[in-house]
Each structure stands twice: as C-alpha cells, then as structure tokens.
PDB file of N, CA, C and O in Angstrom:
ATOM      1  N   MET A1174      50.897   8.883   0.753  1.00 58.00           N
ATOM      2  CA  MET A1174      50.782  10.493   1.590  1.00 58.00           C
ATOM      3  C   MET A1174      49.473  10.925   0.550  1.00 58.00           C
ATOM      4  O   MET A1174      50.271  11.699  -0.446  1.00 58.00           O
ATOM      5  N   PHE A1175      48.090  11.105   0.515  1.00 71.00           N
ATOM      6  CA  PHE A1175      47.003  11.698   0.170  1.00 71.00           C
ATOM      7  C   PHE A1175      47.033  13.113   0.669  1.00 71.00           C
ATOM      8  O   PHE A1175      46.917  13.777   1.810  1.00 71.00           O
ATOM      9  N   LEU A1176      47.370  14.221  -0.143  1.00 72.00           N
ATOM     10  CA  LEU A1176      46.831  15.420   0.294  1.00 72.00           C
ATOM     11  C   LEU A1176      45.400  16.190  -0.289  1.00 72.00           C
ATOM     12  O   LEU A1176      44.983  15.440  -0.976  1.00 72.00           O
ATOM     13  N   SER A1177      45.153  16.812   1.032  1.00 78.00           N
ATOM     14  CA  SER A1177      43.874  17.528   0.779  1.00 78.00           C
ATOM     15  C   SER A1177      43.509  17.882  -0.089  1.00 78.00           C
ATOM     16  O   SER A1177      44.076  18.458  -0.915  1.00 78.00           O
ATOM     17  N   LEU A1178      41.988  18.283  -0.536  1.00 70.00           N
ATOM     18  CA  LEU A1178      41.856  19.061  -1.825  1.00 70.00           C
ATOM     19  C   LEU A1178      41.522  20.207  -1.328  1.00 70.00           C
ATOM     20  O   LEU A1178      42.489  21.158  -2.699  1.00 70.00           O
ATOM     21  N   PRO A1179      42.451  21.450  -0.275  1.00 75.00           N
ATOM     22  CA  PRO A1179      42.194  22.773   0.138  1.00 75.00           C
ATOM     23  C   PRO A1179      43.872  22.693  -0.296  1.00 75.00           C
ATOM     24  O   PRO A1179      44.292  23.619  -0.605  1.00 75.00           O
ATOM     25  N   THR A1180      44.697  21.393  -0.148  1.00 78.00           N
ATOM     26  CA  THR A1180      45.945  21.590   0.033  1.00 78.00           C
ATOM     27  C   THR A1180      46.201  21.660  -1.492  1.00 78.00           C
ATOM     28  O   THR A1180      47.386  22.522  -2.594  1.00 78.00           O
ATOM     29  N   LEU A1181      45.881  21.068  -2.413  1.00 72.00           N
ATOM     30  CA  LEU A1181      46.008  21.005  -3.866  1.00 72.00           C
ATOM     31  C   LEU A1181      45.519  21.756  -4.556  1.00 72.00           C
ATOM     32  O   LEU A1181      46.031  22.308  -5.707  1.00 72.00           O
ATOM     33  N   THR A1182      44.323  23.109  -3.701  1.00 72.00           N
ATOM     34  CA  THR A1182      43.992  23.767  -5.210  1.00 72.00           C
ATOM     35  C   THR A1182      44.683  25.253  -4.614  1.00 72.00           C
ATOM     36  O   THR A1182      44.859  25.543  -5.328  1.00 72.00           O
ATOM     37  N   VAL A1183      45.935  25.643  -3.709  1.00 77.00           N
ATOM     38  CA  VAL A1183      46.401  26.270  -3.304  1.00 77.00           C
ATOM     39  C   VAL A1183      47.887  25.697  -4.200  1.00 77.00           C
ATOM     40  O   VAL A1183      48.730  26.384  -4.626  1.00 77.00           O
ATOM     41  N   LEU A1184      48.721  25.047  -3.857  1.00 80.00           N
ATOM     42  CA  LEU A1184      49.530  23.727  -4.390  1.00 80.00           C
ATOM     43  C   LEU A1184      49.706  23.493  -6.220  1.00 80.00           C
ATOM     44  O   LEU A1184      50.787  24.162  -6.808  1.00 80.00           O
ATOM     45  N   ILE A1185      48.680  23.642  -6.818  1.00 75.00           N
ATOM     46  CA  ILE A1185      48.712  22.936  -8.137  1.00 75.00           C
ATOM     47  C   ILE A1185      48.766  24.697  -8.744  1.00 75.00           C
ATOM     48  O   ILE A1185      49.989  24.445  -9.745  1.00 75.00           O
ATOM     49  N   PRO A1186      48.004  25.563  -8.691  1.00 75.00           N
ATOM     50  CA  PRO A1186      48.222  27.099  -8.954  1.00 75.00           C
ATOM     51  C   PRO A1186      49.973  27.620  -8.912  1.00 75.00           C
ATOM     52  O   PRO A1186      50.571  28.612  -9.300  1.00 75.00           O
ATOM     53  N   LEU A1187      50.297  27.123  -7.446  1.00 80.00           N
ATOM     54  CA  LEU A1187      51.674  28.211  -7.024  1.00 80.00           C
ATOM     55  C   LEU A1187      52.875  26.973  -8.380  1.00 80.00           C
ATOM     56  O   LEU A1187      54.005  27.285  -8.389  1.00 80.00           O
ATOM     57  N   ILE A1188      52.542  25.775  -8.102  1.00 79.00           N
ATOM     58  CA  ILE A1188      54.130  25.028  -9.476  1.00 79.00           C
ATOM     59  C   ILE A1188      53.809  25.141 -10.499  1.00 79.00           C
ATOM     60  O   ILE A1188      54.702  25.597 -10.881  1.00 79.00           O
ATOM     61  N   SER A1189      52.626  25.574 -11.015  1.00 74.00           N
ATOM     62  CA  SER A1189      52.102  26.575 -12.519  1.00 74.00           C
ATOM     63  C   SER A1189      52.426  27.202 -12.511  1.00 74.00           C
ATOM     64  O   SER A1189      53.332  27.613 -13.695  1.00 74.00           O
ATOM     65  N   LEU A1190      52.723  28.113 -11.464  1.00 78.00           N
ATOM     66  CA  LEU A1190      52.914  29.212 -11.495  1.00 78.00           C
ATOM     67  C   LEU A1190      54.766  29.520 -11.555  1.00 78.00           C
ATOM     68  O   LEU A1190      55.080  30.368 -12.342  1.00 78.00           O
ATOM     69  N   ALA A1191      54.940  28.597 -10.658  1.00 81.00           N
ATOM     70  CA  ALA A1191      56.748  28.222 -10.658  1.00 81.00           C
ATOM     71  C   ALA A1191      56.961  28.421 -11.559  1.00 81.00           C
ATOM     72  O   ALA A1191      58.385  28.661 -12.624  1.00 81.00           O
ATOM     73  N   GLY A1192      56.675  27.388 -12.114  1.00 74.00           N
ATOM     74  CA  GLY A1192      56.972  26.872 -14.000  1.00 74.00           C
ATOM     75  C   GLY A1192      56.931  27.933 -14.975  1.00 74.00           C
ATOM     76  O   GLY A1192      57.449  27.535 -15.513  1.00 74.00           O
ATOM     77  N   LEU A1193      55.838  28.822 -15.188  1.00 75.00           N
ATOM     78  CA  LEU A1193      55.307  30.183 -16.164  1.00 75.00           C
ATOM     79  C   LEU A1193      56.845  30.694 -16.108  1.00 75.00           C
ATOM     80  O   LEU A1193      57.636  31.566 -16.226  1.00 75.00           O
ATOM     81  N   PHE A1194      56.940  31.011 -14.891  1.00 80.00           N
ATOM     82  CA  PHE A1194      58.155  32.197 -14.228  1.00 80.00           C
ATOM     83  C   PHE A1194      59.266  31.217 -14.843  1.00 80.00           C
ATOM     84  O   PHE A1194      60.501  32.030 -15.603  1.00 80.00           O
ATOM     85  N   TYR A1195      59.315  30.211 -14.646  1.00 79.00           N
ATOM     86  CA  TYR A1195      61.081  29.436 -14.898  1.00 79.00           C
ATOM     87  C   TYR A1195      61.043  29.694 -16.641  1.00 79.00           C
ATOM     88  O   TYR A1195      62.011  29.532 -16.855  1.00 79.00           O
ATOM     89  N   SER A1196      59.737  29.233 -17.042  1.00 72.00           N
ATOM     90  CA  SER A1196      59.760  29.294 -19.154  1.00 72.00           C
ATOM     91  C   SER A1196      60.110  30.777 -19.097  1.00 72.00           C
ATOM     92  O   SER A1196      60.685  30.824 -20.059  1.00 72.00           O
ATOM     93  N   ALA A1197      59.626  31.315 -18.338  1.00 75.00           N
ATOM     94  CA  ALA A1197      60.099  33.084 -19.040  1.00 75.00           C
ATOM     95  C   ALA A1197      61.030  33.355 -18.570  1.00 75.00           C
ATOM     96  O   ALA A1197      62.100  34.558 -19.307  1.00 75.00           O
ATOM     97  N   SER A1198      62.215  33.390 -17.774  1.00 81.00           N
ATOM     98  CA  SER A1198      63.535  33.642 -17.332  1.00 81.00           C
ATOM     99  C   SER A1198      63.819  32.232 -18.330  1.00 81.00           C
ATOM    100  O   SER A1198      65.096  33.338 -18.890  1.00 81.00           O
ATOM    101  N   VAL A1199      63.920  31.083 -18.365  1.00 78.00           N
ATOM    102  CA  VAL A1199      64.760  30.717 -19.767  1.00 78.00           C
ATOM    103  C   VAL A1199      64.477  30.953 -21.045  1.00 78.00           C
ATOM    104  O   VAL A1199      66.259  30.789 -21.674  1.00 78.00           O
ATOM    105  N   GLU A1200      63.153  30.721 -21.241  1.00 71.00           N
ATOM    106  CA  GLU A1200      62.932  30.382 -23.204  1.00 71.00           C
ATOM    107  C   GLU A1200      63.611  31.736 -23.134  1.00 71.00           C
ATOM    108  O   GLU A1200      63.147  32.991 -22.665  1.00 71.00           O
ATOM    109  N   GLU A1201      63.892  31.499 -24.755  1.00 76.00           N
ATOM    110  CA  GLU A1201      64.345  33.366 -25.136  1.00 76.00           C
ATOM    111  C   GLU A1201      62.946  33.562 -25.670  1.00 76.00           C
ATOM    112  O   GLU A1201      63.270  34.818 -25.861  1.00 76.00           O
ATOM    113  N   ASN A1202      62.180  32.639 -26.639  1.00 71.00           N
ATOM    114  CA  ASN A1202      60.861  33.577 -27.376  1.00 71.00           C
ATOM    115  C   ASN A1202      59.853  32.716 -26.614  1.00 71.00           C
ATOM    116  O   ASN A1202      59.272  31.674 -27.452  1.00 71.00           O
ATOM    117  N   PHE A1203      59.614  33.173 -25.049  1.00 70.00           N
ATOM    118  CA  PHE A1203      58.667  33.077 -24.182  1.00 70.00           C
ATOM    119  C   PHE A1203      57.341  32.327 -24.992  1.00 70.00           C
ATOM    120  O   PHE A1203      57.064  31.444 -25.037  1.00 70.00           O
ATOM    121  N   PRO A1204      56.797  33.774 -25.585  1.00 68.00           N
ATOM    122  CA  PRO A1204      55.422  33.200 -25.758  1.00 68.00           C
ATOM    123  C   PRO A1204      54.872  32.567 -26.501  1.00 68.00           C
ATOM    124  O   PRO A1204      54.496  31.863 -26.880  1.00 68.00           O
ATOM    125  N   HIS A1205      56.399  32.790 -28.269  1.00 73.00           N
ATOM    126  CA  HIS A1205      55.998  31.921 -29.041  1.00 73.00           C
ATOM    127  C   HIS A1205      56.335  30.774 -29.369  1.00 73.00           C
ATOM    128  O   HIS A1205      56.202  30.182 -30.328  1.00 73.00           O
ATOM    129  N   GLY A1206      57.160  30.698 -28.675  1.00 66.00           N
ATOM    130  CA  GLY A1206      58.056  29.279 -28.249  1.00 66.00           C
ATOM    131  C   GLY A1206      57.574  28.049 -27.232  1.00 66.00           C
ATOM    132  O   GLY A1206      57.608  27.156 -27.667  1.00 66.00           O
ATOM    133  N   CYS A1207      56.505  28.168 -27.145  1.00 73.00           N
ATOM    134  CA  CYS A1207      55.102  27.955 -25.892  1.00 73.00           C
ATOM    135  C   CYS A1207      54.491  26.668 -26.821  1.00 73.00           C
ATOM    136  O   CYS A1207      53.700  26.070 -26.469  1.00 73.00           O
ATOM    137  N   THR A1208      54.564  26.479 -28.155  1.00 75.00           N
ATOM    138  CA  THR A1208      54.021  26.068 -29.383  1.00 75.00           C
ATOM    139  C   THR A1208      54.263  24.182 -29.145  1.00 75.00           C
ATOM    140  O   THR A1208      53.227  23.653 -29.147  1.00 75.00           O
ATOM    141  N   SER A1209      55.945  23.784 -28.895  1.00 77.00           N
ATOM    142  CA  SER A1209      55.462  22.383 -28.844  1.00 77.00           C
ATOM    143  C   SER A1209      55.455  21.710 -27.233  1.00 77.00           C
ATOM    144  O   SER A1209      56.229  22.371 -26.595  1.00 77.00           O
ATOM    145  N   THR A1210      54.615  20.717 -27.612  1.00 78.00           N
ATOM    146  CA  THR A1210      54.330  19.708 -26.281  1.00 78.00           C
ATOM    147  C   THR A1210      55.183  19.087 -25.734  1.00 78.00           C
ATOM    148  O   THR A1210      55.508  18.650 -24.600  1.00 78.00           O
ATOM    149  N   SER A1211      56.987  19.503 -26.275  1.00 79.00           N
ATOM    150  CA  SER A1211      57.853  18.854 -25.271  1.00 79.00           C
ATOM    151  C   SER A1211      58.243  19.788 -24.386  1.00 79.00           C
ATOM    152  O   SER A1211      59.153  19.292 -23.586  1.00 79.00           O
ATOM    153  N   SER A1212      58.123  21.381 -24.587  1.00 75.00           N
ATOM    154  CA  SER A1212      58.864  22.145 -23.698  1.00 75.00           C
ATOM    155  C   SER A1212      57.792  22.659 -22.350  1.00 75.00           C
ATOM    156  O   SER A1212      56.487  22.217 -22.384  1.00 75.00           O
ATOM    157  N   LEU A1213      58.517  22.613 -21.331  1.00 73.00           N
ATOM    158  CA  LEU A1213      57.947  23.112 -20.244  1.00 73.00           C
ATOM    159  C   LEU A1213      56.868  24.321 -19.849  1.00 73.00           C
ATOM    160  O   LEU A1213      55.959  23.954 -19.286  1.00 73.00           O
ATOM    161  N   CYS A1214      57.037  25.196 -21.122  1.00 74.00           N
ATOM    162  CA  CYS A1214      56.235  26.164 -21.173  1.00 74.00           C
ATOM    163  C   CYS A1214      54.726  26.151 -21.227  1.00 74.00           C
ATOM    164  O   CYS A1214      54.092  26.522 -21.088  1.00 74.00           O
ATOM    165  N   PHE A1215      54.516  24.721 -22.715  1.00 77.00           N
ATOM    166  CA  PHE A1215      53.606  24.656 -23.003  1.00 77.00           C
ATOM    167  C   PHE A1215      52.441  24.236 -21.836  1.00 77.00           C
ATOM    168  O   PHE A1215      51.469  24.104 -21.610  1.00 77.00           O
ATOM    169  N   TYR A1216      53.012  23.298 -21.012  1.00 76.00           N
ATOM    170  CA  TYR A1216      52.344  22.532 -19.713  1.00 76.00           C
ATOM    171  C   TYR A1216      52.004  23.662 -19.013  1.00 76.00           C
ATOM    172  O   TYR A1216      50.632  23.699 -17.959  1.00 76.00           O
ATOM    173  N   SER A1217      53.151  24.740 -18.599  1.00 71.00           N
ATOM    174  CA  SER A1217      52.733  25.711 -17.477  1.00 71.00           C
ATOM    175  C   SER A1217      51.868  26.887 -18.079  1.00 71.00           C
ATOM    176  O   SER A1217      51.138  27.102 -17.055  1.00 71.00           O
ATOM    177  N   LEU A1218      51.487  26.799 -19.128  1.00 74.00           N
ATOM    178  CA  LEU A1218      50.488  27.876 -19.540  1.00 74.00           C
ATOM    179  C   LEU A1218      49.052  26.789 -19.799  1.00 74.00           C
ATOM    180  O   LEU A1218      48.366  27.391 -19.511  1.00 74.00           O
ATOM    181  N   LEU A1219      48.810  26.133 -20.179  1.00 78.00           N
ATOM    182  CA  LEU A1219      47.840  24.707 -20.504  1.00 78.00           C
ATOM    183  C   LEU A1219      47.883  24.951 -18.853  1.00 78.00           C
ATOM    184  O   LEU A1219      46.283  24.196 -18.942  1.00 78.00           O
ATOM    185  N   LEU A1220      48.337  24.169 -17.702  1.00 74.00           N
ATOM    186  CA  LEU A1220      47.404  23.762 -16.454  1.00 74.00           C
ATOM    187  C   LEU A1220      46.648  24.564 -15.875  1.00 74.00           C
ATOM    188  O   LEU A1220      45.628  24.221 -15.487  1.00 74.00           O
ATOM    189  N   PRO A1221      46.580  26.195 -15.915  1.00 73.00           N
ATOM    190  CA  PRO A1221      46.608  26.742 -15.358  1.00 73.00           C
ATOM    191  C   PRO A1221      44.895  26.859 -15.787  1.00 73.00           C
ATOM    192  O   PRO A1221      43.835  27.255 -15.588  1.00 73.00           O
ATOM    193  N   ILE A1222      44.889  26.641 -17.739  1.00 77.00           N
ATOM    194  CA  ILE A1222      43.882  26.462 -18.041  1.00 77.00           C
ATOM    195  C   ILE A1222      42.230  25.283 -17.912  1.00 77.00           C
ATOM    196  O   ILE A1222      41.205  25.784 -18.322  1.00 77.00           O
ATOM    197  N   THR A1223      43.122  24.443 -17.703  1.00 80.00           N
ATOM    198  CA  THR A1223      42.556  22.885 -17.645  1.00 80.00           C
ATOM    199  C   THR A1223      41.964  22.524 -16.284  1.00 80.00           C
ATOM    200  O   THR A1223      40.388  22.643 -16.515  1.00 80.00           O
ATOM    201  N   ILE A1224      42.743  23.398 -15.077  1.00 76.00           N
ATOM    202  CA  ILE A1224      41.611  23.132 -13.906  1.00 76.00           C
ATOM    203  C   ILE A1224      40.807  23.554 -13.789  1.00 76.00           C
ATOM    204  O   ILE A1224      39.383  23.017 -13.637  1.00 76.00           O
ATOM    205  N   PRO A1225      40.265  25.122 -13.802  1.00 79.00           N
ATOM    206  CA  PRO A1225      38.640  25.621 -13.981  1.00 79.00           C
ATOM    207  C   PRO A1225      37.603  25.081 -14.773  1.00 79.00           C
ATOM    208  O   PRO A1225      37.039  24.976 -14.723  1.00 79.00           O
ATOM    209  N   VAL A1226      38.198  24.524 -16.285  1.00 82.00           N
ATOM    210  CA  VAL A1226      37.626  23.930 -17.208  1.00 82.00           C
ATOM    211  C   VAL A1226      37.035  22.153 -16.852  1.00 82.00           C
ATOM    212  O   VAL A1226      35.641  22.753 -16.705  1.00 82.00           O
ATOM    213  N   TYR A1227      38.044  21.870 -16.067  1.00 81.00           N
ATOM    214  CA  TYR A1227      38.073  20.219 -15.661  1.00 81.00           C
ATOM    215  C   TYR A1227      36.239  21.231 -14.171  1.00 81.00           C
ATOM    216  O   TYR A1227      35.242  19.730 -14.265  1.00 81.00           O
ATOM    217  N   VAL A1228      36.500  21.452 -13.650  1.00 79.00           N
ATOM    218  CA  VAL A1228      35.913  21.768 -12.456  1.00 79.00           C
ATOM    219  C   VAL A1228      34.631  22.327 -13.332  1.00 79.00           C
ATOM    220  O   VAL A1228      33.457  21.773 -12.179  1.00 79.00           O
ATOM    221  N   PHE A1229      34.008  23.161 -14.218  1.00 83.00           N
ATOM    222  CA  PHE A1229      32.593  23.535 -14.692  1.00 83.00           C
ATOM    223  C   PHE A1229      32.530  22.935 -14.913  1.00 83.00           C
ATOM    224  O   PHE A1229      31.011  22.593 -14.906  1.00 83.00           O
ATOM    225  N   PHE A1230      33.251  21.808 -16.032  1.00 85.00           N
ATOM    226  CA  PHE A1230      32.326  20.767 -16.686  1.00 85.00           C
ATOM    227  C   PHE A1230      31.929  19.572 -15.554  1.00 85.00           C
ATOM    228  O   PHE A1230      30.863  18.694 -15.838  1.00 85.00           O
ATOM    229  N   HIS A1231      32.434  19.686 -14.809  1.00 82.00           N
ATOM    230  CA  HIS A1231      32.482  18.142 -13.139  1.00 82.00           C
ATOM    231  C   HIS A1231      31.144  19.036 -12.864  1.00 82.00           C
ATOM    232  O   HIS A1231      30.142  17.868 -12.537  1.00 82.00           O
ATOM    233  N   LEU A1232      31.256  20.055 -12.483  1.00 81.00           N
ATOM    234  CA  LEU A1232      29.694  20.234 -11.556  1.00 81.00           C
ATOM    235  C   LEU A1232      28.606  20.385 -12.903  1.00 81.00           C
ATOM    236  O   LEU A1232      27.704  20.458 -12.022  1.00 81.00           O
ATOM    237  N   TRP A1233      29.056  20.961 -13.712  1.00 84.00           N
ATOM    238  CA  TRP A1233      27.602  20.961 -14.947  1.00 84.00           C
ATOM    239  C   TRP A1233      26.977  19.782 -14.880  1.00 84.00           C
ATOM    240  O   TRP A1233      25.839  19.121 -14.791  1.00 84.00           O
ATOM    241  N   THR A1234      27.871  18.538 -14.955  1.00 85.00           N
ATOM    242  CA  THR A1234      27.711  17.759 -14.945  1.00 85.00           C
ATOM    243  C   THR A1234      26.519  16.493 -13.666  1.00 85.00           C
ATOM    244  O   THR A1234      25.807  15.988 -13.111  1.00 85.00           O
ATOM    245  N   TRP A1235      27.010  17.004 -12.918  1.00 83.00           N
ATOM    246  CA  TRP A1235      27.008  17.123 -11.275  1.00 83.00           C
ATOM    247  C   TRP A1235      24.902  17.320 -11.282  1.00 83.00           C
ATOM    248  O   TRP A1235      24.011  17.083 -10.798  1.00 83.00           O
ATOM    249  N   MET A1236      25.526  18.724 -11.165  1.00 84.00           N
ATOM    250  CA  MET A1236      24.348  19.476 -11.593  1.00 84.00           C
ATOM    251  C   MET A1236      22.977  19.074 -12.289  1.00 84.00           C
ATOM    252  O   MET A1236      22.307  18.930 -12.257  1.00 84.00           O
ATOM    253  N   GLY A1237      23.844  18.729 -13.821  1.00 84.00           N
ATOM    254  CA  GLY A1237      22.170  18.194 -14.677  1.00 84.00           C
ATOM    255  C   GLY A1237      21.643  15.996 -14.232  1.00 84.00           C
ATOM    256  O   GLY A1237      20.579  15.987 -14.285  1.00 84.00           O
ATOM    257  N   ILE A1238      22.846  15.494 -13.060  1.00 84.00           N
ATOM    258  CA  ILE A1238      22.528  14.500 -12.340  1.00 84.00           C
ATOM    259  C   ILE A1238      21.318  14.941 -11.453  1.00 84.00           C
ATOM    260  O   ILE A1238      20.247  13.891 -11.443  1.00 84.00           O
ATOM    261  N   LYS A1239      21.293  15.950 -10.951  1.00 82.00           N
ATOM    262  CA  LYS A1239      20.959  16.192  -9.696  1.00 82.00           C
ATOM    263  C   LYS A1239      19.181  16.564 -10.469  1.00 82.00           C
ATOM    264  O   LYS A1239      18.400  16.403  -9.909  1.00 82.00           O
ATOM    265  N   LEU A1240      19.495  17.555 -11.678  1.00 82.00           N
ATOM    266  CA  LEU A1240      18.282  18.155 -12.260  1.00 82.00           C
ATOM    267  C   LEU A1240      17.245  16.920 -12.900  1.00 82.00           C
ATOM    268  O   LEU A1240      16.087  16.819 -12.999  1.00 82.00           O
ATOM    269  N   PHE A1241      18.210  15.964 -13.250  1.00 82.00           N
ATOM    270  CA  PHE A1241      17.247  14.775 -13.990  1.00 82.00           C
ATOM    271  C   PHE A1241      16.620  13.849 -12.606  1.00 82.00           C
ATOM    272  O   PHE A1241      15.626  13.558 -12.931  1.00 82.00           O
ATOM    273  N   ARG A1242      18.044  13.853 -11.908  1.00 78.00           N
ATOM    274  CA  ARG A1242      16.709  13.025 -10.375  1.00 78.00           C
ATOM    275  C   ARG A1242      15.939  13.516  -9.788  1.00 78.00           C
ATOM    276  O   ARG A1242      15.046  12.430  -9.449  1.00 78.00           O
ATOM    277  N   HIS A1243      15.757  14.879  -9.959  1.00 69.00           N
ATOM    278  CA  HIS A1243      14.337  15.271  -9.278  1.00 69.00           C
ATOM    279  C   HIS A1243      13.339  15.658 -10.132  1.00 69.00           C
ATOM    280  O   HIS A1243      12.000  15.970  -9.630  1.00 69.00           O
ATOM    281  N   ASN A1244      13.507  14.923 -11.248  1.00 61.00           N
ATOM    282  CA  ASN A1244      12.129  15.515 -11.765  1.00 61.00           C
ATOM    283  C   ASN A1244      11.030  14.354 -12.196  1.00 61.00           C
ATOM    284  O   ASN A1244      11.744  12.926 -12.653  1.00 61.00           O
TER     285      ASN A1244
END
C-alpha cells in the first residue's frame, strides 16, 4: 500500500500538526522542553522544517544537473 505524493503532501503536515498540538497540550514547559531528542515535541517541530528544506535542495540539485547537461 503506497500512498501517492499529493496524499503524502497533505498527510505529513497534518500528522506533524497533530503531534505539535499534542505536545503543546501535554508538555508543561512546551517551547523550552523541546530540546530532548527523546520527546515527541522535538520531532513535531523538526518535521515541518525538514520537508521544505529537503524539497528545496532536491530541486536545486535537479536544476544543477539540468544546467550542466545543457552546457
């Protein structure tokens, strides 16, 4: 069962947002307690940042390959 890219594009931010709201409601020191890598809060803040950065560098690499091939 593989999910399509548009489904994953919507599903991953929604899951991350749900984890962020869960962490905000459960953790008593929410913004300052997100430094431990064993907490769910850390990953719910890390995931929304990681995906756009990955997409940017993936497209940057693809564009570099396209420009190199046409020169």
